[in-house]
PDB file of C-alpha atoms in Angstrom:
ATOM      1  CA  GLY G   1      33.405 -13.624  23.341  1.00 80.00           C
ATOM      2  CA  GLU G   2      34.698 -11.660  19.738  1.00 86.00           C
ATOM      3  CA  ASN G   3      32.594 -11.816  16.853  1.00 91.00           C
ATOM      4  CA  VAL G   4      33.786 -10.922  13.448  1.00 95.00           C
ATOM      5  CA  GLU G   5      31.521  -9.562  10.776  1.00 96.00           C
ATOM      6  CA  GLN G   6      32.776  -9.217   6.939  1.00 97.00           C
ATOM      7  CA  HIS G   7      31.159  -7.680   4.254  1.00 97.00           C
ATOM      8  CA  PRO G   8      30.630  -7.857   1.246  1.00 97.00           C
ATOM      9  CA  SER G   9      30.253 -11.781   0.908  1.00 96.00           C
ATOM     10  CA  THR G  10      30.801 -11.671  -2.859  1.00 98.00           C
ATOM     11  CA  LEU G  11      32.821  -9.106  -4.830  1.00 98.00           C
ATOM     12  CA  SER G  12      33.014  -8.882  -8.574  1.00 98.00           C
ATOM     13  CA  VAL G  13      35.125  -6.673 -10.267  1.00 98.00           C
ATOM     14  CA  GLN G  14      36.869  -5.828 -13.557  1.00 98.00           C
ATOM     15  CA  GLU G  15      40.927  -6.216 -13.732  1.00 98.00           C
ATOM     16  CA  GLY G  16      42.587  -3.008 -12.898  1.00 97.00           C
ATOM     17  CA  ASP G  17      39.498  -1.906 -10.414  1.00 97.00           C
ATOM     18  CA  SER G  18      39.931  -1.378  -6.711  1.00 98.00           C
ATOM     19  CA  ALA G  19      38.422  -4.084  -3.953  1.00 98.00           C
ATOM     20  CA  VAL G  20      37.590  -3.076  -0.492  1.00 98.00           C
ATOM     21  CA  ILE G  21      36.647  -5.598   1.829  1.00 98.00           C
ATOM     22  CA  LYS G  22      35.164  -4.216   5.472  1.00 98.00           C
ATOM     23  CA  CYS G  23      35.398  -6.126   9.090  1.00 98.00           C
ATOM     24  CA  THR G  24      34.032  -5.236  12.315  1.00 97.00           C
ATOM     25  CA  TYR G  25      34.737  -6.623  15.661  1.00 96.00           C
ATOM     26  CA  SER G  26      33.075  -6.593  18.964  1.00 95.00           C
ATOM     27  CA  ASP G  27      36.063  -7.403  21.487  1.00 91.00           C
ATOM     28  CA  SER G  28      37.752  -3.720  21.901  1.00 91.00           C
ATOM     29  CA  ALA G  29      40.629  -5.898  23.511  1.00 90.00           C
ATOM     30  CA  SER G  30      41.425  -7.061  20.358  1.00 91.00           C
ATOM     31  CA  ASN G  31      44.657  -5.297  19.015  1.00 90.00           C
ATOM     32  CA  TYR G  32      45.858  -7.629  15.852  1.00 90.00           C
ATOM     33  CA  PHE G  33      43.860  -7.697  12.802  1.00 94.00           C
ATOM     34  CA  PRO G  34      45.086 -10.361   9.843  1.00 93.00           C
ATOM     35  CA  TRP G  35      43.636 -10.941   6.860  1.00 96.00           C
ATOM     36  CA  TYR G  36      44.110 -14.260   4.900  1.00 95.00           C
ATOM     37  CA  LYS G  37      43.847 -15.199   1.092  1.00 96.00           C
ATOM     38  CA  GLN G  38      42.353 -18.598   0.559  1.00 94.00           C
ATOM     39  CA  GLU G  39      42.177 -20.359  -2.868  1.00 94.00           C
ATOM     40  CA  LEU G  40      40.161 -23.237  -3.329  1.00 89.00           C
ATOM     41  CA  GLY G  41      41.087 -25.946  -1.375  1.00 87.00           C
ATOM     42  CA  LYS G  42      44.314 -24.362  -0.509  1.00 90.00           C
ATOM     43  CA  ARG G  43      45.181 -23.344   3.161  1.00 92.00           C
ATOM     44  CA  PRO G  44      44.748 -19.826   4.276  1.00 92.00           C
ATOM     45  CA  GLN G  45      47.470 -17.520   3.490  1.00 92.00           C
ATOM     46  CA  LEU G  46      48.601 -14.395   5.661  1.00 92.00           C
ATOM     47  CA  ILE G  47      48.592 -11.698   3.192  1.00 95.00           C
ATOM     48  CA  ILE G  48      49.010  -8.739   5.770  1.00 95.00           C
ATOM     49  CA  ASP G  49      48.181  -7.712   9.180  1.00 93.00           C
ATOM     50  CA  ILE G  50      48.156  -4.943  11.329  1.00 92.00           C
ATOM     51  CA  ARG G  51      48.238  -4.063  14.967  1.00 89.00           C
ATOM     52  CA  SER G  52      46.090  -1.777  16.913  1.00 83.00           C
ATOM     53  CA  ASN G  53      49.010   0.751  17.440  1.00 83.00           C
ATOM     54  CA  VAL G  54      48.837   2.013  14.133  1.00 83.00           C
ATOM     55  CA  GLY G  55      46.077   3.032  11.409  1.00 90.00           C
ATOM     56  CA  GLU G  56      47.179   1.913   8.150  1.00 94.00           C
ATOM     57  CA  LYS G  57      49.930  -0.476   6.574  1.00 94.00           C
ATOM     58  CA  LYS G  58      50.536  -0.701   2.814  1.00 96.00           C
ATOM     59  CA  ASP G  59      52.040  -3.839   1.111  1.00 94.00           C
ATOM     60  CA  GLN G  60      52.426  -2.666  -2.692  1.00 96.00           C
ATOM     61  CA  ARG G  61      48.957  -3.304  -4.168  1.00 97.00           C
ATOM     62  CA  ILE G  62      47.484  -4.422  -0.595  1.00 98.00           C
ATOM     63  CA  ALA G  63      46.696  -1.967   2.359  1.00 98.00           C
ATOM     64  CA  VAL G  64      44.632  -2.493   5.286  1.00 98.00           C
ATOM     65  CA  THR G  65      43.072   0.290   7.368  1.00 97.00           C
ATOM     66  CA  LEU G  66      42.394   0.218  10.914  1.00 96.00           C
ATOM     67  CA  ASN G  67      39.532   2.546  13.089  1.00 95.00           C
ATOM     68  CA  LYS G  68      39.930   1.221  16.665  1.00 93.00           C
ATOM     69  CA  THR G  69      37.321   3.652  17.722  1.00 93.00           C
ATOM     70  CA  ALA G  70      34.550   2.397  15.328  1.00 95.00           C
ATOM     71  CA  LYS G  71      36.187  -1.286  15.597  1.00 95.00           C
ATOM     72  CA  HIS G  72      36.507  -1.815  12.207  1.00 95.00           C
ATOM     73  CA  PHE G  73      39.045  -2.639   9.638  1.00 97.00           C
ATOM     74  CA  SER G  74      39.121  -2.941   5.816  1.00 98.00           C
ATOM     75  CA  LEU G  75      41.388  -4.267   3.075  1.00 98.00           C
ATOM     76  CA  HIS G  76      42.065  -2.270  -0.048  1.00 98.00           C
ATOM     77  CA  ILE G  77      43.837  -4.169  -3.040  1.00 98.00           C
ATOM     78  CA  THR G  78      44.433  -2.402  -5.997  1.00 97.00           C
ATOM     79  CA  GLU G  79      44.889  -2.378  -9.405  1.00 98.00           C
ATOM     80  CA  THR G  80      43.184  -6.160  -9.200  1.00 98.00           C
ATOM     81  CA  GLN G  81      44.400  -8.633 -11.424  1.00 97.00           C
ATOM     82  CA  PRO G  82      42.297 -12.199 -12.290  1.00 96.00           C
ATOM     83  CA  GLU G  83      45.014 -14.038  -9.912  1.00 96.00           C
ATOM     84  CA  ASP G  84      43.517 -12.189  -6.883  1.00 97.00           C
ATOM     85  CA  SER G  85      40.527 -14.049  -7.522  1.00 97.00           C
ATOM     86  CA  ALA G  86      40.176 -16.129  -4.013  1.00 97.00           C
ATOM     87  CA  VAL G  87      38.261 -15.892  -0.636  1.00 96.00           C
ATOM     88  CA  TYR G  88      39.738 -13.297   1.632  1.00 97.00           C
ATOM     89  CA  PHE G  89      39.349 -13.782   5.383  1.00 96.00           C
ATOM     90  CA  CYS G  90      39.655 -11.317   8.133  1.00 97.00           C
ATOM     91  CA  ALA G  91      40.524 -12.158  11.894  1.00 95.00           C
ATOM     92  CA  ALA G  92      40.794 -10.566  15.136  1.00 93.00           C
ATOM     93  CA  SER G  93      43.004 -11.631  18.262  1.00 89.00           C
ATOM     94  CA  THR G  94      44.300 -10.258  21.172  1.00 79.00           C
ATOM     95  CA  SER G  95      47.948 -10.521  22.574  1.00 60.00           C
ATOM     96  CA  GLY G  96      49.696 -13.357  23.433  1.00 53.00           C
ATOM     97  CA  PHE G  97      48.819 -17.044  22.414  1.00 57.00           C
ATOM     98  CA  GLN G  98      45.149 -16.021  21.699  1.00 75.00           C
ATOM     99  CA  LYS G  99      43.169 -17.502  19.036  1.00 87.00           C
ATOM    100  CA  LEU G 100      42.130 -15.730  15.907  1.00 91.00           C
ATOM    101  CA  VAL G 101      38.284 -15.107  15.210  1.00 93.00           C
ATOM    102  CA  PHE G 102      37.821 -15.276  11.550  1.00 94.00           C
ATOM    103  CA  GLY G 103      35.158 -13.360   9.638  1.00 96.00           C
ATOM    104  CA  THR G 104      32.928 -15.179   7.141  1.00 95.00           C
ATOM    105  CA  GLY G 105      34.999 -14.744   4.378  1.00 95.00           C
ATOM    106  CA  THR G 106      34.282 -12.378   1.132  1.00 97.00           C
ATOM    107  CA  ARG G 107      34.778 -14.408  -2.372  1.00 97.00           C
ATOM    108  CA  LEU G 108      36.471 -11.805  -4.748  1.00 98.00           C
ATOM    109  CA  LEU G 109      36.180 -12.635  -8.584  1.00 98.00           C
ATOM    110  CA  VAL G 110      38.282 -10.442 -10.877  1.00 98.00           C
ATOM    111  CA  SER G 111      37.411 -10.767 -14.313  1.00 97.00           C
ATOM    112  CA  PRO G 112      39.807 -10.020 -17.350  1.00 93.00           C
TER     113      PRO G 112
ATOM    114  CA  GLU E   1      60.369 -21.014   3.388  1.00 79.00           C
ATOM    115  CA  PRO E   2      59.238 -23.085   6.190  1.00 83.00           C
ATOM    116  CA  GLU E   3      56.209 -24.886   6.300  1.00 91.00           C
ATOM    117  CA  VAL E   4      53.930 -26.217   8.597  1.00 95.00           C
ATOM    118  CA  THR E   5      53.354 -30.155   6.971  1.00 96.00           C
ATOM    119  CA  GLN E   6      50.296 -31.894   7.713  1.00 97.00           C
ATOM    120  CA  THR E   7      49.190 -35.697   6.913  1.00 96.00           C
ATOM    121  CA  PRO E   8      47.225 -37.145   5.842  1.00 96.00           C
ATOM    122  CA  SER E   9      45.757 -34.824   3.207  1.00 96.00           C
ATOM    123  CA  HIS E  10      42.599 -36.764   3.435  1.00 97.00           C
ATOM    124  CA  GLN E  11      41.118 -39.256   5.403  1.00 97.00           C
ATOM    125  CA  VAL E  12      37.999 -41.101   5.123  1.00 98.00           C
ATOM    126  CA  THR E  13      36.499 -42.983   8.283  1.00 97.00           C
ATOM    127  CA  GLN E  14      33.502 -44.823   9.188  1.00 97.00           C
ATOM    128  CA  MET E  15      31.380 -43.127  12.007  1.00 97.00           C
ATOM    129  CA  GLY E  16      32.089 -43.789  15.174  1.00 97.00           C
ATOM    130  CA  GLN E  17      35.954 -44.480  14.410  1.00 98.00           C
ATOM    131  CA  GLU E  18      38.986 -42.629  16.052  1.00 97.00           C
ATOM    132  CA  VAL E  19      41.185 -40.782  13.684  1.00 98.00           C
ATOM    133  CA  ILE E  20      44.535 -38.707  14.390  1.00 97.00           C
ATOM    134  CA  LEU E  21      45.356 -35.996  12.162  1.00 98.00           C
ATOM    135  CA  ARG E  22      49.271 -35.162  12.171  1.00 97.00           C
ATOM    136  CA  CYS E  23      51.010 -31.980  11.732  1.00 97.00           C
ATOM    137  CA  VAL E  24      54.896 -31.060  12.008  1.00 96.00           C
ATOM    138  CA  PRO E  25      55.121 -27.667  13.020  1.00 95.00           C
ATOM    139  CA  ILE E  26      57.864 -25.307  11.968  1.00 93.00           C
ATOM    140  CA  SER E  27      60.802 -25.978  14.426  1.00 89.00           C
ATOM    141  CA  ASN E  28      61.455 -23.043  16.256  1.00 87.00           C
ATOM    142  CA  HIS E  29      57.815 -22.184  16.673  1.00 90.00           C
ATOM    143  CA  LEU E  30      56.530 -22.539  20.489  1.00 88.00           C
ATOM    144  CA  TYR E  31      52.484 -21.980  19.833  1.00 91.00           C
ATOM    145  CA  PHE E  32      50.649 -24.690  18.190  1.00 93.00           C
ATOM    146  CA  TYR E  33      46.972 -24.336  16.924  1.00 95.00           C
ATOM    147  CA  TRP E  34      43.893 -26.517  15.355  1.00 97.00           C
ATOM    148  CA  TYR E  35      41.236 -24.896  13.246  1.00 96.00           C
ATOM    149  CA  ARG E  36      38.521 -26.124  11.010  1.00 96.00           C
ATOM    150  CA  GLN E  37      36.746 -25.050   8.325  1.00 94.00           C
ATOM    151  CA  ILE E  38      33.390 -27.024   7.283  1.00 95.00           C
ATOM    152  CA  LEU E  39      33.061 -27.210   3.481  1.00 91.00           C
ATOM    153  CA  GLY E  40      32.065 -23.269   2.221  1.00 89.00           C
ATOM    154  CA  GLN E  41      32.157 -21.859   5.849  1.00 91.00           C
ATOM    155  CA  LYS E  42      34.436 -19.804   7.748  1.00 91.00           C
ATOM    156  CA  VAL E  43      37.858 -20.921   9.659  1.00 93.00           C
ATOM    157  CA  GLU E  44      36.965 -21.923  13.069  1.00 95.00           C
ATOM    158  CA  PHE E  45      39.418 -21.951  16.141  1.00 94.00           C
ATOM    159  CA  LEU E  46      39.289 -25.294  18.030  1.00 96.00           C
ATOM    160  CA  VAL E  47      42.504 -25.564  20.282  1.00 95.00           C
ATOM    161  CA  SER E  48      45.902 -23.558  21.034  1.00 93.00           C
ATOM    162  CA  PHE E  49      48.958 -25.533  22.496  1.00 93.00           C
ATOM    163  CA  TYR E  50      51.740 -23.744  24.611  1.00 90.00           C
ATOM    164  CA  ASN E  51      54.224 -25.286  26.817  1.00 88.00           C
ATOM    165  CA  ASN E  52      53.083 -28.902  26.599  1.00 90.00           C
ATOM    166  CA  GLU E  53      49.461 -28.001  27.598  1.00 92.00           C
ATOM    167  CA  ILE E  54      46.312 -26.622  25.943  1.00 93.00           C
ATOM    168  CA  SER E  55      46.022 -22.775  26.629  1.00 90.00           C
ATOM    169  CA  GLU E  56      42.348 -22.516  25.234  1.00 91.00           C
ATOM    170  CA  LYS E  57      39.894 -24.377  23.654  1.00 92.00           C
ATOM    171  CA  SER E  58      36.529 -23.665  21.939  1.00 92.00           C
ATOM    172  CA  GLU E  59      33.329 -25.393  22.895  1.00 92.00           C
ATOM    173  CA  ILE E  60      33.586 -27.215  19.704  1.00 93.00           C
ATOM    174  CA  PHE E  61      36.843 -28.987  21.190  1.00 95.00           C
ATOM    175  CA  ASP E  62      34.633 -31.078  23.469  1.00 92.00           C
ATOM    176  CA  ASP E  63      35.669 -34.400  25.006  1.00 93.00           C
ATOM    177  CA  GLN E  64      36.051 -36.630  21.839  1.00 95.00           C
ATOM    178  CA  PHE E  65      38.842 -34.371  21.063  1.00 97.00           C
ATOM    179  CA  SER E  66      42.376 -34.383  22.420  1.00 97.00           C
ATOM    180  CA  VAL E  67      45.700 -33.052  21.212  1.00 97.00           C
ATOM    181  CA  GLU E  68      49.208 -34.237  21.844  1.00 94.00           C
ATOM    182  CA  ARG E  69      53.009 -33.242  21.114  1.00 91.00           C
ATOM    183  CA  PRO E  70      54.327 -36.855  21.622  1.00 85.00           C
ATOM    184  CA  ASP E  71      57.914 -35.730  20.784  1.00 86.00           C
ATOM    185  CA  GLY E  72      59.506 -32.427  19.550  1.00 77.00           C
ATOM    186  CA  SER E  73      58.197 -32.509  16.422  1.00 86.00           C
ATOM    187  CA  ASN E  74      54.753 -33.524  15.844  1.00 93.00           C
ATOM    188  CA  PHE E  75      51.590 -32.346  16.740  1.00 96.00           C
ATOM    189  CA  THR E  76      48.153 -34.398  16.815  1.00 97.00           C
ATOM    190  CA  LEU E  77      44.743 -33.856  17.088  1.00 98.00           C
ATOM    191  CA  LYS E  78      42.882 -37.306  18.196  1.00 97.00           C
ATOM    192  CA  ILE E  79      38.906 -37.326  17.405  1.00 97.00           C
ATOM    193  CA  ARG E  80      38.085 -40.430  19.447  1.00 95.00           C
ATOM    194  CA  SER E  81      34.523 -41.087  17.871  1.00 94.00           C
ATOM    195  CA  THR E  82      33.771 -39.408  15.042  1.00 97.00           C
ATOM    196  CA  LYS E  83      30.389 -37.979  13.740  1.00 96.00           C
ATOM    197  CA  LEU E  84      29.353 -36.932  10.384  1.00 97.00           C
ATOM    198  CA  GLU E  85      29.272 -33.615  11.437  1.00 96.00           C
ATOM    199  CA  ASP E  86      33.151 -33.860  11.930  1.00 97.00           C
ATOM    200  CA  SER E  87      33.505 -33.684   8.160  1.00 97.00           C
ATOM    201  CA  ALA E  88      35.461 -30.800   7.696  1.00 97.00           C
ATOM    202  CA  MET E  89      39.035 -29.532   6.405  1.00 96.00           C
ATOM    203  CA  TYR E  90      41.377 -29.565   9.724  1.00 97.00           C
ATOM    204  CA  PHE E  91      44.297 -26.997   9.599  1.00 96.00           C
ATOM    205  CA  CYS E  92      47.141 -27.096  11.956  1.00 96.00           C
ATOM    206  CA  ALA E  93      49.028 -23.604  12.587  1.00 94.00           C
ATOM    207  CA  SER E  94      52.241 -22.756  14.545  1.00 92.00           C
ATOM    208  CA  SER E  95      53.452 -19.254  15.701  1.00 89.00           C
ATOM    209  CA  ALA E  96      56.823 -17.941  16.795  1.00 84.00           C
ATOM    210  CA  SER E  97      55.278 -15.288  18.715  1.00 75.00           C
ATOM    211  CA  GLY E  98      52.080 -15.970  20.276  1.00 67.00           C
ATOM    212  CA  GLY E  99      48.952 -15.276  18.011  1.00 63.00           C
ATOM    213  CA  TYR E 100      51.139 -12.989  15.475  1.00 71.00           C
ATOM    214  CA  GLY E 101      52.147 -14.387  12.215  1.00 75.00           C
ATOM    215  CA  TYR E 102      50.663 -17.745  11.763  1.00 82.00           C
ATOM    216  CA  THR E 103      51.245 -20.060   9.417  1.00 90.00           C
ATOM    217  CA  PHE E 104      48.832 -22.727   8.583  1.00 93.00           C
ATOM    218  CA  GLY E 105      49.377 -26.125   7.394  1.00 95.00           C
ATOM    219  CA  SER E 106      47.708 -27.583   4.029  1.00 94.00           C
ATOM    220  CA  GLY E 107      45.140 -29.172   5.924  1.00 96.00           C
ATOM    221  CA  THR E 108      43.925 -32.532   6.419  1.00 97.00           C
ATOM    222  CA  ARG E 109      40.087 -33.101   4.676  1.00 97.00           C
ATOM    223  CA  LEU E 110      38.196 -35.700   7.095  1.00 98.00           C
ATOM    224  CA  THR E 111      34.971 -36.983   5.727  1.00 98.00           C
ATOM    225  CA  VAL E 112      33.220 -39.420   8.053  1.00 98.00           C
ATOM    226  CA  VAL E 113      30.600 -41.773   6.282  1.00 97.00           C
TER     227      VAL E 113
END
């Protein structure tokens, strides 16, 4: 089955810096890659997603890149702000009503 | 913005007792899911449900677990005989279009003592 690995487990940056979180997946049939932000005690919230027919997607300060050949995808956050501090999870899925397989999470801390 | 609603937000139960976790998915969604998250760990898939039947389940979802959509709005997860290791946050999710664009509920924190 699908296995998703995520790095780093923790990431500390200064406000205004960029942050990059990387994930690799094992199942070449996976074609949907969402990223979730989870604040302490709260639900995972979808922040951006990408399907396998595109290599990059951007939404304001957040971007995701996908390399299907290498089976990895990355989340890029520019101009980080303290409110970006949270745990970020990547996930992978095949089409249809398939499950999401989550990575192990990255705790991002943005210091003022 | 439509939400997935879960009740209760926190449940404490004795080991061996049965619990029912309740979810109200977004009204026009057709795909329903349960996930769990043990404290400090990643989110893990339990089960997916479509067209009134289970479409996939994980190895975690053994015979002590069951799901039901008893009416047109609720989606429930029953744990028949709880164990200490069932203590976790349980998230319900729904989707209009299969595995894309999930919306997660706010979760039920289950504590088994």
